XYZ file of N, CA and C in Angstrom:
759
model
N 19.599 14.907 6.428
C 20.268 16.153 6.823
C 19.265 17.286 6.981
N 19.412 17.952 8.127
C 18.547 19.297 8.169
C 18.855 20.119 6.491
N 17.425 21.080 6.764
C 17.693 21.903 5.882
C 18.160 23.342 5.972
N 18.826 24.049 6.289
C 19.071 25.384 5.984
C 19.311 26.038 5.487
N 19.717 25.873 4.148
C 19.848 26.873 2.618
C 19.409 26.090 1.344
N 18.818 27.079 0.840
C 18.040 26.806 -0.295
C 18.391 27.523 -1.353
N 18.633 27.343 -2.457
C 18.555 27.988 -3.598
C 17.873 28.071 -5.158
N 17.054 28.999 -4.887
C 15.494 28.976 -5.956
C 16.067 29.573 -7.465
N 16.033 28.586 -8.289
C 16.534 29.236 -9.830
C 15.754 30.018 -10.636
N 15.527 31.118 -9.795
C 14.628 32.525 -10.479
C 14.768 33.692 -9.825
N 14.897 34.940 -10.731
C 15.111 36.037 -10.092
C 14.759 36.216 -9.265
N 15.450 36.963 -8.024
C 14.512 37.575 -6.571
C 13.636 37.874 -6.883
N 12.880 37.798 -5.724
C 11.401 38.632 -6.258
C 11.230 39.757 -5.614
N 10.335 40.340 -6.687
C 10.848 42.232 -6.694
C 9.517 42.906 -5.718
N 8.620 41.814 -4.750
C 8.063 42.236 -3.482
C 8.160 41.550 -2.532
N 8.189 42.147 -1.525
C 8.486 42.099 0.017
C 7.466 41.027 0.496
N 6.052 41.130 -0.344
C 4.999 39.725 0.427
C 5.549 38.477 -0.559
N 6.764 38.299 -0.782
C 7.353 37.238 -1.552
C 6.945 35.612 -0.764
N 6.293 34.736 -1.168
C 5.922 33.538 -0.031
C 7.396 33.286 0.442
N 8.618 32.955 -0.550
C 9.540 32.653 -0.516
C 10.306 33.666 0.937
N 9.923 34.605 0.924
C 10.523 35.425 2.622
C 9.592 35.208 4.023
N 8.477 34.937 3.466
C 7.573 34.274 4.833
C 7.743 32.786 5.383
N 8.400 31.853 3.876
C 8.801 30.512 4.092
C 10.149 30.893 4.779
N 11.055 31.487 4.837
C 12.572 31.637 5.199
C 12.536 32.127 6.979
N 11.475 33.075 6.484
C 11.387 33.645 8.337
C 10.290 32.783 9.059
N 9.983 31.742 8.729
C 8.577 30.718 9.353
C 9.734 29.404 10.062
N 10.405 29.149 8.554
C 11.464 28.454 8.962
C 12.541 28.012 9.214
N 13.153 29.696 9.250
C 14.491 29.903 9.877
C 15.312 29.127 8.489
N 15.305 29.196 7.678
C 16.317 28.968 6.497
C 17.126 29.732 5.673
N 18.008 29.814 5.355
C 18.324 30.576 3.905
C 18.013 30.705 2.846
N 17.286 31.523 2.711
C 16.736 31.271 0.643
C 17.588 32.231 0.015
N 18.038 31.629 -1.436
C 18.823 32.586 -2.180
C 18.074 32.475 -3.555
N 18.582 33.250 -4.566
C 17.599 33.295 -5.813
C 19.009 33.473 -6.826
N 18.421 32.569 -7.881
C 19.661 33.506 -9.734
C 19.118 32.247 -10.165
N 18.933 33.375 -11.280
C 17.976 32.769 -12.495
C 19.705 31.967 -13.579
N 18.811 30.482 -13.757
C 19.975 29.554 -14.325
C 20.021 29.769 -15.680
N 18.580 30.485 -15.986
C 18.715 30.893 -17.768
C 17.801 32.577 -18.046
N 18.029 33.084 -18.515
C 17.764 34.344 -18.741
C 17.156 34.760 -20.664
N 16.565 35.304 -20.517
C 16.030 35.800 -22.231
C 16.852 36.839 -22.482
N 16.758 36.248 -23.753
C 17.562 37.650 -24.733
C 16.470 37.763 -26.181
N 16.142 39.073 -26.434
C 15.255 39.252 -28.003
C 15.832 39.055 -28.860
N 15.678 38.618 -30.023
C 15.763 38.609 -31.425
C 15.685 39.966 -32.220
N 16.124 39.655 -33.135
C 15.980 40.974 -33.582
C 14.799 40.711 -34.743
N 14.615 42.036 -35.206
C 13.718 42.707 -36.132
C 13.782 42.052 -37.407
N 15.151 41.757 -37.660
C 15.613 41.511 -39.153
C 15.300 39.781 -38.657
N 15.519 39.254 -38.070
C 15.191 37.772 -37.151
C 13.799 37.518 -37.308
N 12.815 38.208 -37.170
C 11.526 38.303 -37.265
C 11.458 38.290 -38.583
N 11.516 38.933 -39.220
C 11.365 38.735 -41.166
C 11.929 38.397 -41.634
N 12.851 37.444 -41.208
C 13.331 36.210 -42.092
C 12.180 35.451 -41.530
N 11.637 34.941 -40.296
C 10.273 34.617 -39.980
C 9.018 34.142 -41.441
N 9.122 35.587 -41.776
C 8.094 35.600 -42.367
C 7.290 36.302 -41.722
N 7.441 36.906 -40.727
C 5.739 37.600 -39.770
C 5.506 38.733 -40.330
N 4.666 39.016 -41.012
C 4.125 40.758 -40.768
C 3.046 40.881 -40.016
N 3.199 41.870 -39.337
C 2.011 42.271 -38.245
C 0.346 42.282 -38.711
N 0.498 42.893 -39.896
C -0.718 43.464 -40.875
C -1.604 42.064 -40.823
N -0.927 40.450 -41.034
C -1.892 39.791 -41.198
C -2.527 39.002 -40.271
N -2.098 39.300 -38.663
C -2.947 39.413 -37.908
C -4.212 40.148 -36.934
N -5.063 39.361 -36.295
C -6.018 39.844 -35.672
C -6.168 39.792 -34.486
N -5.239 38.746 -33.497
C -5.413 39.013 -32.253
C -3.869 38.277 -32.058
N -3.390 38.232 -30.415
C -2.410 38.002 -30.271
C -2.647 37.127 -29.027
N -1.878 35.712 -29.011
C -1.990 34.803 -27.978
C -0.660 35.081 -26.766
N -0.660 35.410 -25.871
C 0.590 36.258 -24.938
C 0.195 34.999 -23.574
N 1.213 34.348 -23.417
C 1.821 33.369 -22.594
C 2.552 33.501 -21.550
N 3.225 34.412 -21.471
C 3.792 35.047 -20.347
C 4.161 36.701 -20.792
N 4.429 37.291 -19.880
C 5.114 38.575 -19.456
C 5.942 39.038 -20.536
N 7.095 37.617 -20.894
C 8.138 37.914 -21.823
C 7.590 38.450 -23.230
N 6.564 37.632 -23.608
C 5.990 37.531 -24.219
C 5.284 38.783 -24.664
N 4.514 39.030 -24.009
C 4.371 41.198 -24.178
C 5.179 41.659 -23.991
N 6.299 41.886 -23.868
C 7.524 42.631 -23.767
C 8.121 42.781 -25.082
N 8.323 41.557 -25.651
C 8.916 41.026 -26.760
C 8.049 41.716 -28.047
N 6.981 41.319 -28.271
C 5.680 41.854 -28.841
C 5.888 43.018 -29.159
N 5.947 43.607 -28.319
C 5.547 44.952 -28.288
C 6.970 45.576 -28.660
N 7.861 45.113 -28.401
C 9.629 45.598 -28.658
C 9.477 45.491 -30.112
N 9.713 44.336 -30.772
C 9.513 43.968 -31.971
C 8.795 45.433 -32.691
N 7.467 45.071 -32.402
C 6.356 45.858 -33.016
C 6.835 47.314 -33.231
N 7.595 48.073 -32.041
C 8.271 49.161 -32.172
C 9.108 49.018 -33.460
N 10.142 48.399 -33.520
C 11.354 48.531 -33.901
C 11.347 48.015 -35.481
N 9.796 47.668 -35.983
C 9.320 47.641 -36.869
C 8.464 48.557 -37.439
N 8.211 49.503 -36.642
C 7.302 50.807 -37.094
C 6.159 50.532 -37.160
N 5.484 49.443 -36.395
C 3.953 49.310 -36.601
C 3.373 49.664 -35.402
N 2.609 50.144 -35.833
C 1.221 50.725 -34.733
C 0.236 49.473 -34.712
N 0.105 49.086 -33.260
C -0.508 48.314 -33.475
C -1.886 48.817 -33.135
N -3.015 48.255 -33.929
C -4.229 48.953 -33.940
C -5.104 48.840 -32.729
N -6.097 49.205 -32.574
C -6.787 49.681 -31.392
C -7.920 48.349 -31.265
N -8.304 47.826 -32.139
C -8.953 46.678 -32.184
C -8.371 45.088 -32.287
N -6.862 44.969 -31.817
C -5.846 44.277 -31.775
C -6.938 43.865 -30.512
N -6.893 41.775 -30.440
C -7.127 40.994 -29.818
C -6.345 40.516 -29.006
N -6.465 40.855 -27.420
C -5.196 40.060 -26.705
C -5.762 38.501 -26.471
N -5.051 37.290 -26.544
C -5.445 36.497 -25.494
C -4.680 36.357 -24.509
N -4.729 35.987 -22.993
C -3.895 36.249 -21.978
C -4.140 34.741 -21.302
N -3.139 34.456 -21.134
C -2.629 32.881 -20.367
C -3.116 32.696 -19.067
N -2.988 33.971 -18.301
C -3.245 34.255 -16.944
C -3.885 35.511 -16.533
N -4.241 35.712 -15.535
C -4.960 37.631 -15.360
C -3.353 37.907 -14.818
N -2.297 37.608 -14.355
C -1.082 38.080 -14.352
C -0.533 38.505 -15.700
N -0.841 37.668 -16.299
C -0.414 38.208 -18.037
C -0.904 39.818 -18.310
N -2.076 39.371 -18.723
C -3.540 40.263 -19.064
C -3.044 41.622 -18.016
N -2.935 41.652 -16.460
C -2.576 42.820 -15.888
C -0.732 43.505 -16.074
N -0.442 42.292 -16.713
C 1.119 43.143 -17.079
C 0.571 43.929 -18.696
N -0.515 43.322 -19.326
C -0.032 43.923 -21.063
C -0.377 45.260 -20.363
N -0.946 45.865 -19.192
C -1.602 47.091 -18.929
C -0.067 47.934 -18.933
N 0.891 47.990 -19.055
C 2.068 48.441 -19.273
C 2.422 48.875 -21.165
N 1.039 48.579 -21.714
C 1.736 48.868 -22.968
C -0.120 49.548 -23.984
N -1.039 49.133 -23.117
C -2.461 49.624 -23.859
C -3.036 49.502 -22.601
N -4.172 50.300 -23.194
C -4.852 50.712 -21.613
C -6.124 49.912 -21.902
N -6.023 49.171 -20.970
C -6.973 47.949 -20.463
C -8.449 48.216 -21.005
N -9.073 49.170 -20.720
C -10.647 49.180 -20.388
C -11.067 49.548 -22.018
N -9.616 49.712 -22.592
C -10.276 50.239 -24.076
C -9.873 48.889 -24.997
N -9.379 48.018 -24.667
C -8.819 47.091 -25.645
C -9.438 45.730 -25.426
N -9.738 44.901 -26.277
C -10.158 43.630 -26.282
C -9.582 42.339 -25.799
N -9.470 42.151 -24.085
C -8.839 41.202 -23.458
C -9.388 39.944 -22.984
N -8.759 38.678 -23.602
C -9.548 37.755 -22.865
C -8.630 37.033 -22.225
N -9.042 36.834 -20.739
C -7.894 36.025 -19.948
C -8.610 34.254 -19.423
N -7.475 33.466 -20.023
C -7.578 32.519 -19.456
C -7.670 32.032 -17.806
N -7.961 30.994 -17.348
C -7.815 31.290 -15.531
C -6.659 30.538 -15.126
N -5.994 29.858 -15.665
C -4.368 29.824 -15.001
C -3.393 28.678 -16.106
N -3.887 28.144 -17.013
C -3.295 27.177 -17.803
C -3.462 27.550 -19.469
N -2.298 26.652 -20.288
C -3.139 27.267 -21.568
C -4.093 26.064 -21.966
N -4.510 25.379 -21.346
C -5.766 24.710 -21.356
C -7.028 25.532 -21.611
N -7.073 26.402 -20.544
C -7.833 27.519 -19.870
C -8.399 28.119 -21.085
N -7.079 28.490 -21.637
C -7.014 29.621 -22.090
C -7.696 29.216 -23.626
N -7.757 28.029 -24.127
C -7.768 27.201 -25.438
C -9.252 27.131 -25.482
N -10.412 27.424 -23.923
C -11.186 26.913 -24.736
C -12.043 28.694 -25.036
N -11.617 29.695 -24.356
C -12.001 30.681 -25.208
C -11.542 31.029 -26.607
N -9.899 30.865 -27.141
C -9.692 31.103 -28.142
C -10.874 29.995 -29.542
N -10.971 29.452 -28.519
C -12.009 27.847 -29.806
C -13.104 29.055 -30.464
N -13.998 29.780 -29.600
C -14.877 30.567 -29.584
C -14.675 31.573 -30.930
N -13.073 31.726 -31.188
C -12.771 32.743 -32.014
C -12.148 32.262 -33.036
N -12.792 31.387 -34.215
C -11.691 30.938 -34.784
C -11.809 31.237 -36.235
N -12.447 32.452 -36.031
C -12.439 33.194 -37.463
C -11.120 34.419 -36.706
N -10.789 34.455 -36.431
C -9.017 35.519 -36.205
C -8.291 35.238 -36.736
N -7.491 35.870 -37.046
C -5.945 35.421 -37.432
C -5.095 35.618 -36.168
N -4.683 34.200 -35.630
C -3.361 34.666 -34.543
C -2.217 34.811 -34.375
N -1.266 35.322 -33.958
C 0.503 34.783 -33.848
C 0.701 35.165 -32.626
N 1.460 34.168 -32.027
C 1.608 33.087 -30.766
C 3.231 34.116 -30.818
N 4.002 35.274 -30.508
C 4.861 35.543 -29.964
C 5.715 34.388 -28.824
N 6.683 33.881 -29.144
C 6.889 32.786 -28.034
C 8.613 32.930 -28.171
N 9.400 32.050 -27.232
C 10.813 32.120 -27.235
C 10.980 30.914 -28.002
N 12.249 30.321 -28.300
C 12.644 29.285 -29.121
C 12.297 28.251 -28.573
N 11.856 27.978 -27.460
C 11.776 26.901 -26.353
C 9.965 27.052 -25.651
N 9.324 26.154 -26.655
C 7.580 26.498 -26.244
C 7.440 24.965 -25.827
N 6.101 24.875 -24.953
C 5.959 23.556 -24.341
C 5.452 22.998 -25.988
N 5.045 21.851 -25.444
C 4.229 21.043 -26.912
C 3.205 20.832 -26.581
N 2.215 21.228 -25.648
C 1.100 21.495 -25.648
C 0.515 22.362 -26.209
N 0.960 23.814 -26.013
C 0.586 24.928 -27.025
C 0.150 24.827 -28.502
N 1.341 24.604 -29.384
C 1.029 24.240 -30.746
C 0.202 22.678 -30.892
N 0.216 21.612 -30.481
C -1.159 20.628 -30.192
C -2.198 21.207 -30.203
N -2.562 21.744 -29.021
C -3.845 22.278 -28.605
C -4.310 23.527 -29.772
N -3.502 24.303 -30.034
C -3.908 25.009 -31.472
C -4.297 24.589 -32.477
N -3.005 23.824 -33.246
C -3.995 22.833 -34.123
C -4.876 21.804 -33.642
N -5.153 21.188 -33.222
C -6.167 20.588 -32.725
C -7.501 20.616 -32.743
N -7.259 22.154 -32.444
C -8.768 22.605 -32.956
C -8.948 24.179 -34.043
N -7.705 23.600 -35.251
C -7.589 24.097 -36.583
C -7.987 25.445 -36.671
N -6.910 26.400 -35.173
C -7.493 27.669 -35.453
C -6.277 28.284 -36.547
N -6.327 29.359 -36.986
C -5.735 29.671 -37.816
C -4.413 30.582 -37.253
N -3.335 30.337 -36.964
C -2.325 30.744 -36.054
C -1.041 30.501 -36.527
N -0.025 31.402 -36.273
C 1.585 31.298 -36.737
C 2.498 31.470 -35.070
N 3.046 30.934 -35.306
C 4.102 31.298 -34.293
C 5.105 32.103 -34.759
N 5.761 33.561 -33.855
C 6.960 34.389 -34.104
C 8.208 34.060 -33.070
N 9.017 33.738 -33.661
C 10.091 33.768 -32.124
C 10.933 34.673 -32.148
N 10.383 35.088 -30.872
C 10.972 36.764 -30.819
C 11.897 36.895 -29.609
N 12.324 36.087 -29.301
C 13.371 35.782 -27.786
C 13.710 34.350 -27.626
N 14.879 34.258 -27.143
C 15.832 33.246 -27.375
C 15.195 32.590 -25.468
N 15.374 31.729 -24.904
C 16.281 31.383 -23.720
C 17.273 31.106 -23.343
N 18.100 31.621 -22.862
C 19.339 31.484 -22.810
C 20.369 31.343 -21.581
N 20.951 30.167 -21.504
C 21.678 29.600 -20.319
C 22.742 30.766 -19.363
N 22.664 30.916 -18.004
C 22.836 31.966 -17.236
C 24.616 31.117 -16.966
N 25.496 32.935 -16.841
C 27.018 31.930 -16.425
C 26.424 31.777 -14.462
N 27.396 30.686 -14.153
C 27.162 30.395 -12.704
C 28.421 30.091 -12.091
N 29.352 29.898 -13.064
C 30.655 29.620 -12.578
C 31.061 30.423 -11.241
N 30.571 31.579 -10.710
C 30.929 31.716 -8.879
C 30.184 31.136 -8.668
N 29.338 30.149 -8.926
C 28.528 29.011 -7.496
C 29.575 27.981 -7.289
N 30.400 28.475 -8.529
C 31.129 26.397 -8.229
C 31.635 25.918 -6.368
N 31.524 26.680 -6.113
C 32.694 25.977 -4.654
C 31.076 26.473 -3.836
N 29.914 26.708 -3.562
C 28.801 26.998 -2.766
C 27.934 25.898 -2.956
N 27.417 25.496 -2.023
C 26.716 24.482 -2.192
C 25.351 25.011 -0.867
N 24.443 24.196 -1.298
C 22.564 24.128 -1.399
C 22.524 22.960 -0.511
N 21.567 23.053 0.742
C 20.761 21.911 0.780
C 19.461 21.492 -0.010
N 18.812 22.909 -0.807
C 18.048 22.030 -1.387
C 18.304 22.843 -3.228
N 17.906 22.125 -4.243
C 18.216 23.353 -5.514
C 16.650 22.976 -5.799
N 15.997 24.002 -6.320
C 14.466 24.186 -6.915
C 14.680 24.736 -8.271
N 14.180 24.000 -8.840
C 13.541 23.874 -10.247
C 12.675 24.495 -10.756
N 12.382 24.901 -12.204
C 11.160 25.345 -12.441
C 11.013 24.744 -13.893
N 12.317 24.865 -14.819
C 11.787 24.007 -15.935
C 13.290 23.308 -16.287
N 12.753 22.735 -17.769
C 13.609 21.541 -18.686
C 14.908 22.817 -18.482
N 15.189 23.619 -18.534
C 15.977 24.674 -19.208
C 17.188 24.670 -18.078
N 16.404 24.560 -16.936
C 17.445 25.308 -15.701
C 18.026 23.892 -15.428
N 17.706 22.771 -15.315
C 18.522 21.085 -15.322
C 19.650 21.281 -16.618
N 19.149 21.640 -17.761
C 20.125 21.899 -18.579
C 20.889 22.847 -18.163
N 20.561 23.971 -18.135
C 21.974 24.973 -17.374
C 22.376 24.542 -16.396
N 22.007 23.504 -15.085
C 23.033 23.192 -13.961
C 24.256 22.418 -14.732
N 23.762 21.500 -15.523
C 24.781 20.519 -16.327
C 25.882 21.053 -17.380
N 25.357 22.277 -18.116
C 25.895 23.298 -18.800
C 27.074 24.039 -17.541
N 26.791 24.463 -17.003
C 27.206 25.136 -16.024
C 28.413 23.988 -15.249
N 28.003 22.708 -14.785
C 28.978 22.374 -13.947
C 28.721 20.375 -14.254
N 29.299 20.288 -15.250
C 29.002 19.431 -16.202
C 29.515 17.542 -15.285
N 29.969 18.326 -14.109
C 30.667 16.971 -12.897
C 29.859 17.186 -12.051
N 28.745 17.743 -11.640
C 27.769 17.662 -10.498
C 27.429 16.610 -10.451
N 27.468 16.352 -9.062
C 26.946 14.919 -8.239
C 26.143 15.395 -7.198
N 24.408 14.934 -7.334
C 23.642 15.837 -6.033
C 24.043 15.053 -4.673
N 24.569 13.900 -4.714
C 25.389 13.615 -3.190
C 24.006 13.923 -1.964
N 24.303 14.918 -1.055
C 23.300 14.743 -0.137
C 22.440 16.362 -0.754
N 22.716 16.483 -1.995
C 22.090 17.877 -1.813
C 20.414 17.368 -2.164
N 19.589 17.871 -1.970
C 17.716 17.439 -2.644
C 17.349 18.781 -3.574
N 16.863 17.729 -4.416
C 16.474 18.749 -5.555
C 14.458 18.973 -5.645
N 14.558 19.912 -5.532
C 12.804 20.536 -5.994
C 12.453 20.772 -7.395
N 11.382 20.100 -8.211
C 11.365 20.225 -8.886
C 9.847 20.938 -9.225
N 8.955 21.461 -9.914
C 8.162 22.282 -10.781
C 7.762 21.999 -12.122
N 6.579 21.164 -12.011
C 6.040 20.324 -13.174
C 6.684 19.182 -14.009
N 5.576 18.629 -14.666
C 6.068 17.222 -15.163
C 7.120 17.467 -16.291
N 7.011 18.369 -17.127
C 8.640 18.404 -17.931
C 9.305 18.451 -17.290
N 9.985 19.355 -15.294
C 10.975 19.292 -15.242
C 11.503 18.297 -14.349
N 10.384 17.558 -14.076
C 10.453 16.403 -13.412
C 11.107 15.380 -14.152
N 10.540 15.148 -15.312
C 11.027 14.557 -16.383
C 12.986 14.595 -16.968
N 12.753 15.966 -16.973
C 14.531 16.179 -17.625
C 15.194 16.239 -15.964
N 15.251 16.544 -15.053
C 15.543 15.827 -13.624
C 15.980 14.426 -13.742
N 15.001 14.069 -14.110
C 14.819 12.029 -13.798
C 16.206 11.638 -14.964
N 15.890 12.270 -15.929
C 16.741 11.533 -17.575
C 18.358 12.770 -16.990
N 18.657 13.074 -16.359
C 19.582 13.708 -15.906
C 19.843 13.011 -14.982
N 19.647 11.878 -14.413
C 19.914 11.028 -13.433
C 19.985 11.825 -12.238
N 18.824 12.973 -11.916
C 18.198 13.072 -10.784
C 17.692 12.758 -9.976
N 18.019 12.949 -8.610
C 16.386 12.011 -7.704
C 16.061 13.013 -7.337
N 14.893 13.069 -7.553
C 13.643 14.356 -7.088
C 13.173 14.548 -5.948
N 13.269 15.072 -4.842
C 12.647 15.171 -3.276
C 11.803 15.542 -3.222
N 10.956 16.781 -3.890
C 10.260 17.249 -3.587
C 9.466 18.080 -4.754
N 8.428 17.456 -4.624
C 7.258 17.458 -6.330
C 6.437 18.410 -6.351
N 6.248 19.418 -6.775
C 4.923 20.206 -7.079
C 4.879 20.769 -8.557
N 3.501 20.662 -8.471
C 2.532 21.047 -7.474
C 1.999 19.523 -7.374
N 0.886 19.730 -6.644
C 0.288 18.547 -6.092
C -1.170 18.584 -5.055
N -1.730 17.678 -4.924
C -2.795 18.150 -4.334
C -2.919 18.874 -3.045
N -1.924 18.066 -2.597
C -1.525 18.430 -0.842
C -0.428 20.188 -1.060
N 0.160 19.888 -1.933
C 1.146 21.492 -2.197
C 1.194 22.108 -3.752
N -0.339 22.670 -3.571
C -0.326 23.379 -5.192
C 0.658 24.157 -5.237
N 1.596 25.142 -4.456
C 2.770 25.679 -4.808
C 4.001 24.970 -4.119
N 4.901 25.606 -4.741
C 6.732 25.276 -4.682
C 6.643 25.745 -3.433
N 6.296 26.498 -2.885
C 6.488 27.098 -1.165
C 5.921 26.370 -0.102
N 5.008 25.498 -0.597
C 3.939 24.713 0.340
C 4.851 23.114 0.358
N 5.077 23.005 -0.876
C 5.916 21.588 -1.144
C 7.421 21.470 0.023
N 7.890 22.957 -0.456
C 9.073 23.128 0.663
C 9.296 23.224 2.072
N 7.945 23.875 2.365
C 7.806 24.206 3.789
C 7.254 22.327 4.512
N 6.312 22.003 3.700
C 5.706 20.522 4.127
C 7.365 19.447 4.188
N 8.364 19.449 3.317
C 9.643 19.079 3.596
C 10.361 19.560 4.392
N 10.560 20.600 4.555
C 11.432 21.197 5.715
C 11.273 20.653 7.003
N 9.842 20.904 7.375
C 8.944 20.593 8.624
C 9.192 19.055 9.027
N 9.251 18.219 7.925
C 9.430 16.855 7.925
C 10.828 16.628 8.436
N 11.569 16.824 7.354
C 12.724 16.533 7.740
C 13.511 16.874 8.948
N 13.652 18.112 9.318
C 13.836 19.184 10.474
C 13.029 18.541 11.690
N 12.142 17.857 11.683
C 11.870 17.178 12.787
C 12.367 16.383 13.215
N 12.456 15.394 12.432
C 12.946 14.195 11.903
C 14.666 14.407 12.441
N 15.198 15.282 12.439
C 16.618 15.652 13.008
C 16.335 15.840 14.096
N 15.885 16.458 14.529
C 15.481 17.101 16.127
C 15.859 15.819 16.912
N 14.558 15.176 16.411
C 14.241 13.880 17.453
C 14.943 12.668 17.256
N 16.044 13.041 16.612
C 17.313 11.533 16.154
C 18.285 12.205 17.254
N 18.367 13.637 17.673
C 19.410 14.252 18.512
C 19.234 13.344 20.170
C-alpha cells in the first residue's frame, strides 16, 4: 500500500527546520505528531524518602533535557543552592546546551559526551574520585547503571520523574499508514491505549534495539529499522521506505 500518513509518537517539533516537515513536503505525505507517554515530577517529599541530599554530591550525570529540568525543579523546591563548582556531565552537547537555561555555561564545569552514554562513560572513568547522582525517571535503560558500576564509580541514582502513559482514546477510529516508534514505553502505551489493535496493513517504525525488541514480543512486525548504516536517522529510514514503496505502486498501476 502507498504511503500517505504517518504518525510520529513525539511532540511536534517546536522548529520549522524540523527534518520531519522537509520529509512531508519532499514526499507529499502527512505527518502528524502526540507523544504516547509524557513525564510527570515527583515530588520533593518523593525525593527524601529516596534518601538523596544534595550536600553529598559533586557532580551531576544529566541524560536528557528532562533530566535538567527535573534537577533543577527538585533542587528549588528543596531550598538548595546549588554550588558554583557543581560538575555537569552531559549525554549530548544538546543536553550540555539546554543546562544553559539554568547556569551560565562559560562559568561552570561541563563535560559533554559526543552522542551515547557510552561516550559519555569514558570521560566520567577520568573522574572517579566525585560523588555522582544520576537524576533519571523510573524507567532508565540498563546500560547506564552497568556501565557505572562497571567501572566502580561512586554514584546514586534520584528518581525525580515518573513516565507516564499519554490518553489516546480520540485516535481510536483514525488510522496511520505508518506508526513510528521511539521506545519500550510508547508499544506499551499503544497496547495500554487500545488493548485490540491489530497492525493489519498498517507498518510500524521502530527506533533502537529496545524498541525493536518490545515491538517484536508485542507481536509486531517491524518495517522499518533505525538507525542503521544506510539510515542513521528515523527520517532517512522513512523517506528510503516511502520512495520504495511509492514506486513500487506507481509501476503496479
Amino acid at each position: 500500500m502507498k504511503v500517505k500518513t504517518i504518525l510520529v509518537s513525539q511532540p511536534t517539533p517546536k522548529t520549522e527546520s524540523s527534518p520531519y516537515l522537509e520529509l512531508s513536503e519532499k514526499q507529499k505525505v502527512k505527518i502528524d505528531f502526540r507523544s504516547f507517554i509524557h513525564v510527570e515530577g515527583v515530588s520533593a517529599k518523593e525525593v527524601r524518602a529516596q534518601k538523596i541530599d544534595f550536600k553529598n554530591y559533586t557532580a551531576i550525570i544529566l541524560t536528557s533535557r528532562n533530566a535538567v529540568d527535573h534537577f533543577f525543579r527538585i533542587a528549588e523546591e528543596m531550598r538548595f543552592t546549588v554550588p558554583d563548582d557543581m560538575k555537569y556531565f552531559c549525554e549530548s552537547e544538546a543536553v550540555a546546551y539546554y543546562l544553559q537555561k539554568y547556569v551560565v555555561y562559560r562559568k561552570r564545569k561541563i563535560y559533554v559526551g559526543e552522542r551515547t552514554f557510552a561516550d559519555l562513560a569514558k570521560i566520567i572513568k577520568k573522574y572517579k574520585d566525585e560523588k555522582f547522582l544520576l537524576p533519571s525517571s523510573d524507567k532508565l535503560k540498563d546500560i547506564v547503571p552497568q556501565t557505572l558500576n562497571e567501572m566502580s564509580v561512586n554514584w546514586e541514582r534520584g528518581i525525580f520523574y515518573r513516565t507516564v502513559i499519554s490518553d489516546l482514546s480520540d485516535l481510536e477510529s483514525v488510522f496511520y499508514d505508518i506508526l513510528v516508534f521511539f521506545s519500550p514505553s510508547g508499544i506499551d502505551s499503544l497496547f495500554q491505549n487500545f488493548p485490540d489493535f491489530k497492525q493489519n496493513e498498517t507498518r510500524i517504525a521502530v527506533f533502537g534495539n529496545s524498541t525493536i525488541k518490545a515491538a517484536t514480543d508485542a507481536g509486531l512486525k517491524c518495517n522499518i529499522l533505525a538507525p542503521s548504516s544506510e539510515s542513521p536517522s528515523m527520517t532517512m529510514a522513512l523517506e528510503k521506505y516511502i520512495i520504495e514503496v511509492n514506486k513500487k505502486q506507481q509501476c503496479d498501476k
